[in-house]
Coordinates of C-alpha atoms in Angstrom, one line a residue:
E1 CA 57.7 79.1 68.9
T2 CA 57.5 76.4 66.2
E3 CA 56.3 73.9 68.7
V4 CA 53.5 76.2 69.9
L5 CA 52.3 76.8 66.3
K6 CA 52.4 73.0 65.6
E7 CA 50.3 72.4 68.7
I8 CA 47.8 75.1 67.7
C9 CA 47.5 73.7 64.2
L10 CA 47.0 70.1 65.5
H11 CA 44.1 71.3 67.8
L12 CA 42.5 73.2 65.0
K13 CA 42.6 70.2 62.7
E14 CA 41.0 68.1 65.4
R15 CA 38.1 70.6 65.7
G16 CA 37.3 70.5 61.9
P17 CA 37.1 73.0 59.2
I18 CA 37.0 76.8 59.9
A19 CA 33.6 78.4 59.2
W20 CA 31.6 81.5 59.9
A21 CA 31.0 81.2 63.6
C22 CA 27.6 82.9 64.2
G23 CA 25.4 80.5 62.3
E24 CA 23.7 80.4 58.9
G25 CA 22.4 83.7 57.5
T26 CA 24.2 85.9 60.1
K27 CA 26.9 87.0 57.7
N28 CA 24.3 88.5 55.3
F29 CA 22.7 90.2 58.3
F30 CA 26.0 91.8 59.4
M31 CA 27.0 92.8 55.9
Q32 CA 23.6 94.4 55.2
T33 CA 23.7 96.2 58.6
A34 CA 27.2 97.5 57.9
Y35 CA 26.7 98.5 54.2
G36 CA 22.9 99.1 54.0
Y37 CA 20.3 97.4 51.9
P38 CA 20.2 97.7 48.1
K39 CA 17.3 99.8 46.9
A40 CA 15.4 98.7 43.9
E41 CA 15.0 101.3 41.1
D42 CA 11.6 102.3 39.7
M43 CA 9.9 100.0 37.2
P44 CA 11.0 101.0 33.7
P45 CA 8.3 102.6 31.5
A46 CA 6.5 100.4 29.0
L47 CA 8.7 99.4 26.1
S48 CA 8.1 101.4 22.9
F49 CA 10.3 101.7 19.8
P50 CA 10.6 105.0 18.2
K51 CA 10.7 104.7 14.4
A52 CA 14.3 105.8 14.3
R53 CA 15.3 102.8 16.5
T54 CA 13.6 100.1 14.5
G55 CA 16.3 99.3 12.0
Q56 CA 18.8 96.5 12.2
F57 CA 19.6 95.3 15.8
A58 CA 18.6 98.5 17.6
C59 CA 15.2 97.1 18.8
L60 CA 16.8 94.0 20.3
A61 CA 19.5 96.1 22.0
E62 CA 16.7 98.3 23.4
Y63 CA 14.9 95.2 24.6
V64 CA 18.0 93.9 26.4
K65 CA 18.4 97.3 28.0
F66 CA 14.8 97.1 29.1
T67 CA 15.5 93.6 30.7
N68 CA 18.4 95.2 32.6
S69 CA 16.1 97.9 33.9
L70 CA 13.6 95.3 34.9
K71 CA 16.2 93.4 36.9
L72 CA 17.2 96.6 38.7
A73 CA 13.6 97.3 39.6
N74 CA 13.1 93.7 40.8
P75 CA 16.5 92.6 42.3
E76 CA 15.0 89.4 43.8
M77 CA 13.5 88.3 40.4
C78 CA 15.5 86.0 38.1
V79 CA 16.1 87.9 34.8
K80 CA 18.5 86.2 32.4
N81 CA 19.3 86.2 28.7
Y82 CA 20.8 83.3 26.8
Y83 CA 22.4 83.7 23.4
D84 CA 23.0 81.2 20.6
T85 CA 26.4 81.2 18.9
G86 CA 26.2 82.4 15.4
L87 CA 26.8 85.4 13.1
T88 CA 23.4 87.1 13.6
V89 CA 23.2 86.8 17.4
S90 CA 26.9 87.7 17.7
V91 CA 26.2 91.0 15.7
M92 CA 23.2 91.6 18.0
M93 CA 25.3 91.0 21.1
A94 CA 28.0 93.4 19.7
T95 CA 25.3 96.1 19.3
V96 CA 24.1 95.6 22.9
V97 CA 27.7 95.8 24.2
Q98 CA 28.5 98.8 22.0
E99 CA 25.6 100.7 23.6
G100 CA 27.1 99.9 27.1
T101 CA 24.4 97.5 28.2
S102 CA 25.0 94.3 30.2
L103 CA 24.2 91.1 28.3
M104 CA 22.5 89.8 31.5
T105 CA 23.7 86.2 31.2
D106 CA 25.2 83.7 33.7
A107 CA 27.7 80.8 33.8
D108 CA 25.3 78.6 31.7
G109 CA 25.0 81.4 29.2
L110 CA 28.8 81.7 28.9
A111 CA 29.0 77.9 28.5
M112 CA 26.5 78.1 25.6
L113 CA 28.6 80.6 23.9
R114 CA 31.7 78.5 24.4
D115 CA 30.1 75.2 23.3
A116 CA 28.4 76.8 20.3
S117 CA 25.6 74.3 20.5
I118 CA 21.9 74.8 19.8
G119 CA 21.5 71.6 21.9
H120 CA 22.8 73.4 24.9
I121 CA 20.1 76.1 24.4
M122 CA 17.4 73.5 24.0
S123 CA 18.6 71.7 27.2
K124 CA 18.5 75.0 29.1
L125 CA 15.0 75.8 27.7
N126 CA 13.9 72.4 28.9
Q127 CA 15.5 72.9 32.3
V128 CA 13.8 76.3 33.0
T129 CA 10.4 74.9 32.1
T130 CA 10.5 71.4 33.7
V131 CA 12.7 71.7 36.8
E132 CA 10.5 72.9 39.7
Q133 CA 13.2 75.1 41.3
F134 CA 13.2 77.2 38.1
S135 CA 9.6 76.8 36.8
N136 CA 8.0 77.7 40.1
Q137 CA 10.0 80.9 40.5
K138 CA 8.8 84.2 38.9
S139 CA 11.4 84.7 36.2
V140 CA 12.2 86.2 32.8
Y141 CA 14.3 84.1 30.5
N142 CA 15.1 85.3 27.0
F143 CA 16.6 82.9 24.4
F144 CA 18.1 84.7 21.4
I145 CA 18.5 82.3 18.5
G146 CA 19.8 83.4 15.1
D147 CA 18.7 82.8 11.6
G148 CA 21.0 79.8 11.2
A149 CA 19.1 78.0 13.9
C150 CA 15.7 78.9 12.4
R151 CA 15.7 75.7 10.4
L152 CA 15.6 74.1 13.9
N153 CA 12.3 75.8 14.5
G154 CA 10.5 72.6 13.8
G155 CA 12.8 70.9 16.3
T156 CA 12.1 73.6 18.9
E157 CA 8.4 73.2 18.4
L158 CA 8.7 69.5 18.8
T159 CA 10.8 69.9 22.0
L160 CA 8.2 72.2 23.5
H161 CA 5.4 69.8 22.6
L162 CA 7.3 66.9 24.1
M163 CA 8.0 69.0 27.3
E164 CA 4.3 69.8 27.5
G165 CA 3.3 66.1 27.0
H166 CA 1.7 66.7 23.6
A167 CA 1.8 63.9 21.0
T168 CA 0.9 63.7 17.4
K169 CA -1.8 61.5 16.1
A170 CA 0.4 60.1 13.3

């Protein structure tokens, strides 16, 4: 029995790695056939803020909820939120989570929170505007930057001008 298993393993190693046998894209086809196709929800109504919801971080939490609805209505579209690390944005994120809404971020967004670097946010902003794979795709990217980073507003403007190829006459 041991010899038979050794022989089978030897022949499998000779043939190369194990992979999905029916070709590229067939796994998705079979999974969708078996479990159905996700149905997009209706487009959310236009965003409006009742007077009672305009205080503190409620408007921003409502906007993040709106972006979640937008993603559910357009599953194929890229909709992502990126958050700076700081007191103001952390309180805003807590408000969003407290209302039971997804933060709609990705691995890069989590890395930004971990690194606590405004440079990471500027780098991602540059990436989504200059890398063709991102800039040619219909997308919604939101960057939430707190009041501590506001002093970097001039730096942000400079970054955007450099990305667009603008130069000063100084």
